[in-house]
Amino acid sequence: MTTGSDGLVPRRTQVVIIGGGPAGLLLARKLQLAGKESIILERQTREYVLARIRAGVLEWGSVEQLREAGVGGRMDLEGFPHEGVGLSFSGRHLRIDFQENVGRNVMIYGQTEVTKDLYAALDEAGVPIVHEATDVMLHDLTTGSPSVTFSVDGVEHRIECEYVAGCDGSHGVSRSAMPASILREYERVYPFGWLGILSETPPVDDELIYAHHERGFALCSMRHSMLSRYYVQCPLDDDVSDWSDDRFWDELSSRLPPDAASRLVTGPSIEKSIAPLRSFVAEPLQHGRLFLAGDSGHIVPPTGAKGLNLAFSDVHYLFEGLVDALAGGSTTGLDTYSDRALRRVWQAVRFSWWMTTLMHRFPDTGDFDRRIQEAELDHLSMSDAAQSVFAENYTGLPY
Ligand code: FAD
Ligand code: DHB
């Protein structure tokens, strides 16, 4: 367990943040810089959180938020700004140029590294982070003095606070603390998963390649010049043990355009996992003094690289509202948080759904559907307007 500088769990703070993933950590950092107190309660150990391999693409708004939060130094040194992305289909490679279309880039910098940088900054500032917090429960959320109880090493604690930020991801407790009568949930489950591997090999290309192929979708991504991240669409009921490294490389190679496949350098995987694909939105993102941010309120399929970025845009809106309210000023920012955040969330949900539908082979994809997918990709290749719309969404809509 990590606690305040005196080693004790404080009894009172301004904001209890449940969850020490990217959303919770960034919110804590922004509050600390604004002179506001918070405590993070995290269910896992720090080592576990830092070992998770997840997202790799930062929208420019996320990059700027990290810089403003004073945690952009290593990202700017070690991350890679990308000025475009490749889409491959029907043996063709289409490059969409972000700079030409919208004048901004994305940054390749892993979620694991973002998390490390945020932990380092919070540690240095002495922001308490309680790890291995179990039985987290939220109380009195519709009163002026909510509290959160939890246990660490079998000892129960209670923290009184002014606000609770539910940043505890899709399997957390915060959303379930909202009464079912006010909650509306929207969901689409996709009939396939993504099998992802990390390998210490040079990436197949300088930019990402999203590949549409009759055998299924594939994605070539990277972390740096000797670390590649690749994904292939797989059946939902496949197990990682069904996929030897050789099988993975053969399948990936068969889904790439020949010139990319000929450049593919293979090697042992150092991580291999399967993730299901789902779109999910809970509305509203507020109940009394509880506010949901990030995956606790919504999930997108990874195709548009939006999950982490949406967590950060939620934090942007929530922070604005909290700072005003904690200063004893207006609560308008908090009162409108759910609507403002959800407006942007639904744009990303739409884009991720569209890109997933366009790029994957569905079990019921017939000849007609495939021709429609090809026609849409062909339209993207011939239309500057369509490319601008893609670039605008992929690099991130404004906050
Ligand atoms: P999380 O990162 O989930 O953090 C929530 C934290 O809350 C966790 O540390 C969790 O341990 C903690 N927690 C949960 N329950 C409790 C509790 N009861 N009490 C205390 N703490 C609790 N996005 C992309 O854009 N690209 C990708 O390639 C990609 N790959 C992904 C792969 C996987 C396997 C998963 C699960 C997600 C992936 N995502 C990806 C999505 C992206 O990683 C998330 O959108 C992002 O992590 C959201 O951040 P968050 O802080 O909201 O939630
Ligand atoms: C990565 C993951 C994605 O979901 C995506 O769309 C792009 C890149 C990645 O892990 O690098």
CSV table of C-alpha atoms and ligand atoms in Angstrom, one decimal:
chain,number,residue,atom,x,y,z
A,1,MET,CA,0.0,0.0,0.0
A,2,THR,CA,1.2,3.5,-0.8
A,3,THR,CA,-0.3,6.3,1.3
A,4,GLY,CA,0.4,9.9,2.1
A,5,SER,CA,3.8,11.2,3.2
A,6,ASP,CA,3.1,10.2,6.8
A,7,GLY,CA,2.3,6.6,5.7
A,8,LEU,CA,-1.3,6.8,6.9
A,9,VAL,CA,-4.5,6.7,5.0
A,10,PRO,CA,-6.0,10.2,5.3
A,11,ARG,CA,-9.6,10.4,6.7
A,12,ARG,CA,-10.7,13.3,4.7
A,13,THR,CA,-9.9,14.7,1.2
A,14,GLN,CA,-11.6,16.8,-1.4
A,15,VAL,CA,-11.9,14.1,-4.1
A,16,VAL,CA,-11.7,10.3,-3.7
A,17,ILE,CA,-10.7,8.8,-7.0
A,18,ILE,CA,-11.6,5.2,-7.5
A,19,GLY,CA,-9.2,3.5,-9.9
A,20,GLY,CA,-5.5,4.2,-10.7
A,21,GLY,CA,-5.7,3.7,-14.4
A,22,PRO,CA,-5.0,6.6,-16.9
A,23,ALA,CA,-8.2,8.4,-16.1
A,24,GLY,CA,-7.7,8.4,-12.3
A,25,LEU,CA,-4.0,9.2,-12.5
A,26,LEU,CA,-4.4,12.1,-14.8
A,27,LEU,CA,-7.3,13.6,-12.8
A,28,ALA,CA,-5.3,13.3,-9.6
A,29,ARG,CA,-2.3,15.0,-11.3
A,30,LYS,CA,-4.4,17.9,-12.6
A,31,LEU,CA,-6.1,18.4,-9.3
A,32,GLN,CA,-2.7,18.4,-7.5
A,33,LEU,CA,-1.4,21.1,-9.9
A,34,ALA,CA,-4.5,23.2,-9.2
A,35,GLY,CA,-3.8,22.9,-5.4
A,36,LYS,CA,-6.7,20.5,-4.8
A,37,GLU,CA,-6.5,17.3,-2.7
A,38,SER,CA,-7.4,13.8,-3.8
A,39,ILE,CA,-6.7,10.2,-2.9
A,40,ILE,CA,-6.6,7.3,-5.4
A,41,LEU,CA,-7.9,3.9,-4.4
A,42,GLU,CA,-6.6,1.1,-6.6
A,43,ARG,CA,-7.6,-2.5,-6.4
A,44,GLN,CA,-4.5,-3.9,-7.9
A,45,THR,CA,-0.8,-3.7,-7.0
A,46,ARG,CA,1.3,-1.0,-8.8
A,47,GLU,CA,3.3,-3.7,-10.5
A,48,TYR,CA,0.1,-5.2,-12.0
A,49,VAL,CA,-1.1,-1.9,-13.3
A,50,LEU,CA,2.2,-1.1,-14.9
A,51,ALA,CA,2.5,-4.5,-16.5
A,52,ARG,CA,-0.8,-4.1,-18.5
A,53,ILE,CA,-0.2,-3.7,-22.2
A,54,ARG,CA,-3.0,-1.7,-23.7
A,55,ALA,CA,-3.4,1.3,-26.0
A,56,GLY,CA,-0.7,2.8,-28.1
A,57,VAL,CA,-2.0,5.9,-30.0
A,58,LEU,CA,-2.5,9.3,-28.4
A,59,GLU,CA,-4.7,11.9,-30.0
A,60,TRP,CA,-3.2,15.4,-30.1
A,61,GLY,CA,-5.6,16.6,-27.4
A,62,SER,CA,-4.3,13.8,-25.1
A,63,VAL,CA,-0.7,14.8,-25.9
A,64,GLU,CA,-1.4,18.4,-25.0
A,65,GLN,CA,-3.1,17.5,-21.8
A,66,LEU,CA,-0.1,15.4,-20.7
A,67,ARG,CA,2.2,18.3,-21.5
A,68,GLU,CA,0.1,20.7,-19.6
A,69,ALA,CA,0.1,18.3,-16.7
A,70,GLY,CA,3.9,18.4,-16.7
A,71,VAL,CA,4.2,14.7,-17.7
A,72,GLY,CA,5.0,15.1,-21.4
A,73,GLY,CA,8.8,15.2,-21.1
A,74,ARG,CA,9.6,11.5,-21.8
A,75,MET,CA,6.7,11.3,-24.2
A,76,ASP,CA,8.2,14.1,-26.3
A,77,LEU,CA,11.6,12.4,-26.2
A,78,GLU,CA,10.6,8.8,-26.7
A,79,GLY,CA,7.2,8.9,-28.5
A,80,PHE,CA,6.8,9.1,-32.2
A,81,PRO,CA,4.5,11.7,-33.8
A,82,HIS,CA,2.8,10.1,-36.8
A,83,GLU,CA,1.6,12.3,-39.7
A,84,GLY,CA,-0.5,9.7,-41.3
A,85,VAL,CA,-1.9,6.2,-41.3
A,86,GLY,CA,-2.2,3.4,-43.8
A,87,LEU,CA,-5.4,1.4,-44.7
A,88,SER,CA,-4.9,-1.7,-46.9
A,89,PHE,CA,-7.7,-3.4,-48.8
A,90,SER,CA,-8.1,-5.2,-52.1
A,91,GLY,CA,-4.3,-5.4,-52.5
A,92,ARG,CA,-4.1,-1.5,-52.3
A,93,HIS,CA,-2.4,0.7,-49.7
A,94,LEU,CA,-4.2,4.0,-49.0
A,95,ARG,CA,-2.3,6.5,-46.9
A,96,ILE,CA,-4.4,9.1,-45.1
A,97,ASP,CA,-2.3,12.2,-44.4
A,98,PHE,CA,-3.3,13.9,-41.1
A,99,GLN,CA,-1.1,17.0,-41.6
A,100,GLU,CA,-2.5,17.7,-45.1
A,101,ASN,CA,-6.1,17.1,-44.0
A,102,VAL,CA,-6.3,18.5,-40.5
A,103,GLY,CA,-2.9,19.9,-39.7
A,104,ARG,CA,-2.3,17.7,-36.6
A,105,ASN,CA,-0.7,14.4,-35.8
A,106,VAL,CA,-1.2,11.5,-33.4
A,107,MET,CA,1.6,10.3,-31.0
A,108,ILE,CA,2.7,6.7,-30.6
A,109,TYR,CA,3.4,6.3,-26.9
A,110,GLY,CA,2.2,3.3,-24.9
A,111,GLN,CA,-0.4,3.5,-22.2
A,112,THR,CA,2.0,1.7,-20.0
A,113,GLU,CA,4.5,4.5,-20.4
A,114,VAL,CA,1.8,7.2,-19.8
A,115,THR,CA,0.9,5.4,-16.6
A,116,LYS,CA,4.5,5.2,-15.4
A,117,ASP,CA,5.0,9.0,-16.0
A,118,LEU,CA,1.8,9.8,-14.1
A,119,TYR,CA,2.8,7.6,-11.2
A,120,ALA,CA,6.2,9.3,-11.0
A,121,ALA,CA,4.7,12.8,-11.0
A,122,LEU,CA,2.2,11.9,-8.3
A,123,ASP,CA,4.8,10.2,-6.1
A,124,GLU,CA,7.0,13.2,-6.3
A,125,ALA,CA,4.1,15.5,-5.3
A,126,GLY,CA,3.1,13.2,-2.5
A,127,VAL,CA,-0.4,12.4,-3.7
A,128,PRO,CA,-1.7,9.4,-1.8
A,129,ILE,CA,-2.3,6.2,-3.8
A,130,VAL,CA,-3.7,3.3,-1.9
A,131,HIS,CA,-3.0,0.0,-3.7
A,132,GLU,CA,-4.8,-3.3,-3.1
A,133,ALA,CA,-7.8,-1.5,-1.8
A,134,THR,CA,-10.7,-4.1,-1.5
A,135,ASP,CA,-14.4,-3.9,-0.8
A,136,VAL,CA,-14.6,-0.3,-2.0
A,137,MET,CA,-18.1,1.1,-1.3
A,138,LEU,CA,-19.6,4.5,-2.0
A,139,HIS,CA,-21.9,6.2,0.5
A,140,ASP,CA,-24.2,9.2,0.8
A,141,LEU,CA,-23.6,10.3,-2.8
A,142,THR,CA,-26.7,12.5,-2.9
A,143,THR,CA,-25.8,14.4,0.2
A,144,GLY,CA,-23.2,17.2,0.6
A,145,SER,CA,-20.8,14.8,2.5
A,146,PRO,CA,-20.2,11.6,0.6
A,147,SER,CA,-17.7,9.0,1.9
A,148,VAL,CA,-15.9,5.9,0.6
A,149,THR,CA,-15.1,2.8,2.7
A,150,PHE,CA,-12.6,0.1,1.8
A,151,SER,CA,-10.2,-2.4,3.3
A,152,VAL,CA,-6.5,-2.8,3.1
A,153,ASP,CA,-4.8,-5.9,4.6
A,154,GLY,CA,-8.1,-6.6,6.4
A,155,VAL,CA,-8.4,-3.2,8.0
A,156,GLU,CA,-11.4,-1.1,7.1
A,157,HIS,CA,-11.0,2.6,6.3
A,158,ARG,CA,-13.4,5.5,5.7
A,159,ILE,CA,-12.6,8.6,3.8
A,160,GLU,CA,-15.0,11.6,3.9
A,161,CYS,CA,-14.9,13.8,0.8
A,162,GLU,CA,-16.7,16.4,-1.3
A,163,TYR,CA,-16.8,14.5,-4.6
A,164,VAL,CA,-16.1,10.9,-5.8
A,165,ALA,CA,-14.6,10.3,-9.3
A,166,GLY,CA,-15.4,6.8,-10.6
A,167,CYS,CA,-12.4,6.0,-12.7
A,168,ASP,CA,-12.4,2.2,-12.1
A,169,GLY,CA,-12.8,0.9,-15.6
A,170,SER,CA,-15.5,-1.4,-17.0
A,171,HIS,CA,-15.5,-3.9,-14.1
A,172,GLY,CA,-15.4,-1.4,-11.3
A,173,VAL,CA,-17.8,-0.6,-8.5
A,174,SER,CA,-18.7,3.0,-9.3
A,175,ARG,CA,-21.2,2.5,-12.1
A,176,SER,CA,-23.0,-0.1,-9.9
A,177,ALA,CA,-23.4,2.5,-7.2
A,178,MET,CA,-25.8,4.3,-9.5
A,179,PRO,CA,-29.4,3.5,-9.1
A,180,ALA,CA,-30.7,1.3,-12.0
A,181,SER,CA,-33.7,3.6,-12.2
A,182,ILE,CA,-31.6,6.5,-13.5
A,183,LEU,CA,-29.1,4.5,-15.6
A,184,ARG,CA,-29.6,3.8,-19.3
A,185,GLU,CA,-27.1,1.5,-21.0
A,186,TYR,CA,-26.4,1.1,-24.7
A,187,GLU,CA,-24.4,-1.8,-26.0
A,188,ARG,CA,-23.2,-3.6,-29.1
A,189,VAL,CA,-21.2,-6.7,-28.8
A,190,TYR,CA,-19.1,-7.7,-31.9
A,191,PRO,CA,-18.9,-11.4,-32.9
A,192,PHE,CA,-15.1,-11.6,-32.9
A,193,GLY,CA,-12.0,-10.6,-30.8
A,194,TRP,CA,-8.5,-9.3,-31.4
A,195,LEU,CA,-5.5,-11.5,-30.8
A,196,GLY,CA,-2.6,-9.1,-30.0
A,197,ILE,CA,1.1,-9.8,-29.7
A,198,LEU,CA,4.1,-7.7,-28.7
A,199,SER,CA,7.4,-8.7,-30.2
A,200,GLU,CA,10.9,-7.2,-30.1
A,201,THR,CA,11.2,-6.9,-33.8
A,202,PRO,CA,11.3,-3.8,-36.1
A,203,PRO,CA,7.8,-2.6,-37.1
A,204,VAL,CA,6.8,-3.6,-40.6
A,205,ASP,CA,6.2,0.1,-41.6
A,206,ASP,CA,7.0,3.6,-40.3
A,207,GLU,CA,3.2,4.2,-39.8
A,208,LEU,CA,0.3,2.0,-38.6
A,209,ILE,CA,-1.4,-0.2,-41.2
A,210,TYR,CA,-5.1,-1.2,-40.7
A,211,ALA,CA,-5.7,-4.1,-43.1
A,212,HIS,CA,-9.1,-5.2,-44.4
A,213,HIS,CA,-8.8,-8.8,-45.8
A,214,GLU,CA,-11.2,-11.6,-46.6
A,215,ARG,CA,-9.5,-13.7,-43.9
A,216,GLY,CA,-10.3,-11.0,-41.4
A,217,PHE,CA,-8.8,-7.7,-40.1
A,218,ALA,CA,-5.2,-7.2,-39.1
A,219,LEU,CA,-3.4,-4.2,-37.5
A,220,CYS,CA,0.3,-3.4,-37.6
A,221,SER,CA,1.3,-1.0,-34.8
A,222,MET,CA,4.4,-0.4,-32.8
A,223,ARG,CA,5.9,1.1,-29.6
A,224,HIS,CA,9.4,1.9,-30.9
A,225,SER,CA,12.0,0.9,-33.5
A,226,MET,CA,12.5,-2.5,-31.9
A,227,LEU,CA,9.1,-3.2,-30.5
A,228,SER,CA,6.1,-4.1,-32.6
A,229,ARG,CA,2.5,-4.5,-31.7
A,230,TYR,CA,0.4,-6.6,-34.1
A,231,TYR,CA,-3.3,-7.7,-34.0
A,232,VAL,CA,-5.4,-10.1,-36.0
A,233,GLN,CA,-9.2,-10.6,-35.8
A,234,CYS,CA,-10.0,-14.0,-34.3
A,235,PRO,CA,-13.1,-16.0,-33.3
A,236,LEU,CA,-14.4,-15.0,-29.9
A,237,ASP,CA,-14.1,-18.5,-28.5
A,238,ASP,CA,-10.4,-18.9,-29.5
A,239,ASP,CA,-7.9,-19.3,-26.7
A,240,VAL,CA,-4.4,-17.8,-26.7
A,241,SER,CA,-3.1,-21.4,-26.5
A,242,ASP,CA,-4.6,-22.1,-29.9
A,243,TRP,CA,-2.2,-19.5,-31.4
A,244,SER,CA,1.5,-20.5,-31.6
A,245,ASP,CA,3.8,-17.7,-32.6
A,246,ASP,CA,4.2,-19.3,-36.0
A,247,ARG,CA,0.5,-19.5,-36.6
A,248,PHE,CA,0.1,-15.9,-35.6
A,249,TRP,CA,2.9,-14.7,-38.0
A,250,ASP,CA,1.5,-16.8,-40.9
A,251,GLU,CA,-2.0,-15.4,-40.4
A,252,LEU,CA,-0.8,-11.8,-40.1
A,253,SER,CA,1.3,-12.1,-43.1
A,254,SER,CA,-1.5,-13.6,-45.2
A,255,ARG,CA,-3.7,-10.6,-44.4
A,256,LEU,CA,-1.2,-7.9,-45.4
A,257,PRO,CA,-0.5,-6.5,-48.8
A,258,PRO,CA,2.4,-8.4,-50.4
A,259,ASP,CA,5.0,-5.6,-50.1
A,260,ALA,CA,4.2,-5.2,-46.4
A,261,ALA,CA,4.2,-9.0,-45.8
A,262,SER,CA,7.6,-9.2,-47.5
A,263,ARG,CA,9.1,-6.7,-45.0
A,264,LEU,CA,7.6,-8.4,-42.0
A,265,VAL,CA,10.3,-9.4,-39.4
A,266,THR,CA,9.1,-12.2,-37.1
A,267,GLY,CA,10.4,-13.2,-33.7
A,268,PRO,CA,9.2,-14.6,-30.4
A,269,SER,CA,6.1,-12.9,-28.8
A,270,ILE,CA,6.7,-11.4,-25.4
A,271,GLU,CA,3.0,-10.8,-24.8
A,272,LYS,CA,0.0,-12.5,-26.3
A,273,SER,CA,-3.7,-11.9,-25.4
A,274,ILE,CA,-7.2,-11.9,-26.8
A,275,ALA,CA,-9.6,-9.0,-26.2
A,276,PRO,CA,-13.3,-9.1,-27.1
A,277,LEU,CA,-14.8,-6.1,-28.9
A,278,ARG,CA,-17.7,-4.1,-27.5
A,279,SER,CA,-19.3,-0.7,-27.7
A,280,PHE,CA,-21.0,0.4,-24.5
A,281,VAL,CA,-22.3,3.7,-23.1
A,282,ALA,CA,-23.9,4.4,-19.7
A,283,GLU,CA,-25.9,7.5,-19.3
A,284,PRO,CA,-25.8,9.7,-17.4
A,285,LEU,CA,-22.2,9.9,-16.1
A,286,GLN,CA,-23.3,11.6,-12.9
A,287,HIS,CA,-25.3,10.6,-9.8
A,288,GLY,CA,-25.3,13.2,-7.0
A,289,ARG,CA,-21.6,13.7,-6.2
A,290,LEU,CA,-20.3,10.7,-8.1
A,291,PHE,CA,-18.9,11.3,-11.6
A,292,LEU,CA,-17.9,8.4,-14.0
A,293,ALA,CA,-14.9,9.0,-16.2
A,294,GLY,CA,-13.2,6.7,-18.8
A,295,ASP,CA,-14.0,3.0,-19.2
A,296,SER,CA,-16.3,3.0,-16.1
A,297,GLY,CA,-18.8,5.0,-18.3
A,298,HIS,CA,-18.1,3.7,-21.8
A,299,ILE,CA,-16.2,1.2,-23.8
A,300,VAL,CA,-15.3,1.3,-27.5
A,301,PRO,CA,-13.9,-1.4,-29.7
A,302,PRO,CA,-10.1,-0.8,-30.2
A,303,THR,CA,-10.3,-0.2,-34.0
A,304,GLY,CA,-10.4,3.6,-33.8
A,305,ALA,CA,-7.8,3.8,-31.0
A,306,LYS,CA,-10.2,5.8,-28.9
A,307,GLY,CA,-10.5,4.1,-25.4
A,308,LEU,CA,-7.6,5.9,-23.6
A,309,ASN,CA,-8.2,9.1,-25.4
A,310,LEU,CA,-11.8,9.2,-24.3
A,311,ALA,CA,-10.7,8.6,-20.7
A,312,PHE,CA,-8.6,11.7,-21.1
A,313,SER,CA,-11.3,13.9,-22.6
A,314,ASP,CA,-13.7,13.0,-19.8
A,315,VAL,CA,-11.0,14.0,-17.3
A,316,HIS,CA,-10.6,17.3,-19.1
A,317,TYR,CA,-14.3,18.2,-18.6
A,318,LEU,CA,-14.5,16.7,-15.1
A,319,PHE,CA,-11.5,18.6,-13.9
A,320,GLU,CA,-12.9,21.9,-15.1
A,321,GLY,CA,-16.1,21.3,-13.2
A,322,LEU,CA,-14.4,20.1,-10.0
A,323,VAL,CA,-11.9,23.0,-9.9
A,324,ASP,CA,-14.7,25.5,-10.1
A,325,ALA,CA,-16.9,23.8,-7.6
A,326,LEU,CA,-14.1,23.1,-5.1
A,327,ALA,CA,-13.1,26.8,-5.2
A,328,GLY,CA,-16.6,27.5,-3.9
A,329,GLY,CA,-17.7,28.9,-7.3
A,330,SER,CA,-20.1,27.7,-9.9
A,331,THR,CA,-21.2,24.1,-10.2
A,332,THR,CA,-22.3,24.6,-13.8
A,333,GLY,CA,-19.2,22.6,-15.0
A,334,LEU,CA,-20.2,19.7,-12.9
A,335,ASP,CA,-23.9,20.0,-13.7
A,336,THR,CA,-23.1,19.9,-17.4
A,337,TYR,CA,-20.2,17.4,-17.2
A,338,SER,CA,-22.3,14.3,-18.2
A,339,ASP,CA,-23.8,16.0,-21.3
A,340,ARG,CA,-20.5,17.6,-22.4
A,341,ALA,CA,-18.5,14.4,-22.0
A,342,LEU,CA,-21.1,12.2,-23.5
A,343,ARG,CA,-21.4,14.4,-26.6
A,344,ARG,CA,-17.8,13.7,-27.4
A,345,VAL,CA,-18.1,10.0,-26.3
A,346,TRP,CA,-20.8,9.3,-28.8
A,347,GLN,CA,-18.7,10.8,-31.6
A,348,ALA,CA,-15.9,8.4,-30.7
A,349,VAL,CA,-18.4,5.5,-30.3
A,350,ARG,CA,-19.7,6.2,-33.8
A,351,PHE,CA,-16.3,6.4,-35.3
A,352,SER,CA,-15.1,3.2,-33.6
A,353,TRP,CA,-18.2,1.4,-34.6
A,354,TRP,CA,-17.9,2.6,-38.2
A,355,MET,CA,-14.3,1.6,-38.5
A,356,THR,CA,-14.9,-1.7,-36.9
A,357,THR,CA,-17.8,-2.4,-39.3
A,358,LEU,CA,-15.7,-1.3,-42.3
A,359,MET,CA,-12.6,-3.2,-41.6
A,360,HIS,CA,-13.7,-6.6,-40.2
A,361,ARG,CA,-15.1,-9.8,-41.6
A,362,PHE,CA,-18.4,-10.5,-39.8
A,363,PRO,CA,-19.6,-14.2,-39.6
A,364,ASP,CA,-22.6,-13.1,-41.7
A,365,THR,CA,-20.7,-10.9,-44.2
A,366,GLY,CA,-21.9,-12.0,-47.6
A,367,ASP,CA,-20.8,-11.0,-51.0
A,368,PHE,CA,-23.0,-7.9,-51.0
A,369,ASP,CA,-21.7,-6.7,-47.7
A,370,ARG,CA,-18.1,-7.2,-48.8
A,371,ARG,CA,-18.6,-5.2,-51.9
A,372,ILE,CA,-20.2,-2.4,-49.8
A,373,GLN,CA,-17.1,-2.4,-47.6
A,374,GLU,CA,-14.8,-2.3,-50.7
A,375,ALA,CA,-16.9,0.5,-52.2
A,376,GLU,CA,-16.6,2.5,-49.0
A,377,LEU,CA,-12.9,2.0,-48.8
A,378,ASP,CA,-12.6,2.9,-52.5
A,379,HIS,CA,-14.6,6.1,-51.8
A,380,LEU,CA,-12.1,6.9,-49.1
A,381,SER,CA,-9.3,6.5,-51.6
A,382,MET,CA,-10.9,8.9,-54.2
A,383,SER,CA,-12.5,11.5,-51.9
A,384,ASP,CA,-10.5,14.3,-50.2
A,385,ALA,CA,-13.6,15.1,-48.2
A,386,ALA,CA,-13.9,11.5,-46.9
A,387,GLN,CA,-10.2,11.5,-46.0
A,388,SER,CA,-10.6,14.7,-44.1
A,389,VAL,CA,-13.5,13.3,-42.1
A,390,PHE,CA,-11.3,10.2,-41.3
A,391,ALA,CA,-8.3,12.3,-40.3
A,392,GLU,CA,-10.5,14.6,-38.2
A,393,ASN,CA,-11.9,11.7,-36.2
A,394,TYR,CA,-8.7,9.6,-35.9
A,395,THR,CA,-6.6,12.5,-34.7
A,396,GLY,CA,-9.4,13.5,-32.3
A,397,LEU,CA,-12.3,15.9,-32.3
A,398,PRO,CA,-11.7,19.1,-30.3
A,399,TYR,CA,-12.7,19.2,-26.6
B,1,FAD,P1,-8.7,1.4,-16.7
B,1,FAD,O1,-7.4,1.5,-17.4
B,1,FAD,O2,-9.4,0.1,-16.8
B,1,FAD,O3,-8.3,1.7,-15.1
B,1,FAD,C1,-9.3,1.4,-14.1
B,1,FAD,C2,-8.5,1.1,-12.9
B,1,FAD,O4,-9.5,0.9,-11.8
B,1,FAD,C3,-7.7,-0.2,-13.0
B,1,FAD,O5,-6.4,0.0,-12.6
B,1,FAD,C4,-8.4,-1.2,-12.1
B,1,FAD,O6,-7.5,-2.1,-11.5
B,1,FAD,C5,-9.1,-0.2,-11.1
B,1,FAD,N1,-10.3,-0.8,-10.4
B,1,FAD,C6,-11.2,-1.6,-10.9
B,1,FAD,N2,-12.2,-1.9,-10.0
B,1,FAD,C7,-11.8,-1.3,-8.9
B,1,FAD,C8,-12.3,-1.2,-7.6
B,1,FAD,N3,-13.5,-1.9,-7.3
B,1,FAD,N4,-11.7,-0.5,-6.6
B,1,FAD,C9,-10.5,0.1,-6.9
B,1,FAD,N5,-10.0,0.1,-8.2
B,1,FAD,C10,-10.6,-0.6,-9.1
B,1,FAD,N6,-7.6,1.2,-26.0
B,1,FAD,C11,-7.1,1.6,-27.1
B,1,FAD,O7,-7.3,2.8,-27.5
B,1,FAD,N7,-6.2,0.8,-27.8
B,1,FAD,C12,-5.9,-0.5,-27.4
B,1,FAD,O8,-5.2,-1.2,-28.0
B,1,FAD,C13,-6.5,-1.0,-26.2
B,1,FAD,N8,-6.3,-2.2,-25.8
B,1,FAD,C14,-7.0,-2.6,-24.6
B,1,FAD,C15,-6.8,-3.9,-24.2
B,1,FAD,C16,-7.4,-4.4,-23.0
B,1,FAD,C17,-7.2,-5.8,-22.6
B,1,FAD,C18,-8.3,-3.5,-22.4
B,1,FAD,C19,-9.1,-4.0,-21.1
B,1,FAD,C20,-8.5,-2.2,-22.8
B,1,FAD,C21,-7.8,-1.8,-24.0
B,1,FAD,N9,-8.0,-0.5,-24.5
B,1,FAD,C22,-7.4,-0.1,-25.6
B,1,FAD,C23,-8.8,0.5,-23.8
B,1,FAD,C24,-7.9,1.4,-22.9
B,1,FAD,O9,-6.9,0.7,-22.4
B,1,FAD,C25,-8.9,1.9,-21.9
B,1,FAD,O10,-9.9,2.7,-22.6
B,1,FAD,C26,-8.2,2.8,-20.8
B,1,FAD,O11,-7.4,2.0,-20.0
B,1,FAD,C27,-9.2,3.5,-20.0
B,1,FAD,O12,-8.6,4.0,-18.8
B,1,FAD,P2,-9.4,4.1,-17.5
B,1,FAD,O13,-8.5,4.7,-16.5
B,1,FAD,O14,-10.8,4.6,-17.7
B,1,FAD,O15,-9.7,2.6,-17.1
B,2,DHB,C1,-2.9,0.1,-31.1
B,2,DHB,C2,-4.1,-0.4,-30.7
B,2,DHB,C3,-5.3,0.0,-31.3
B,2,DHB,O1,-6.5,-0.4,-30.9
B,2,DHB,C4,-5.2,0.8,-32.4
B,2,DHB,O2,-6.4,1.2,-33.1
B,2,DHB,C5,-4.0,1.3,-32.8
B,2,DHB,C6,-2.9,0.9,-32.2
B,2,DHB,C7,-1.7,-0.3,-30.4
B,2,DHB,O3,-1.8,-1.1,-29.4
B,2,DHB,O4,-0.6,0.1,-30.8
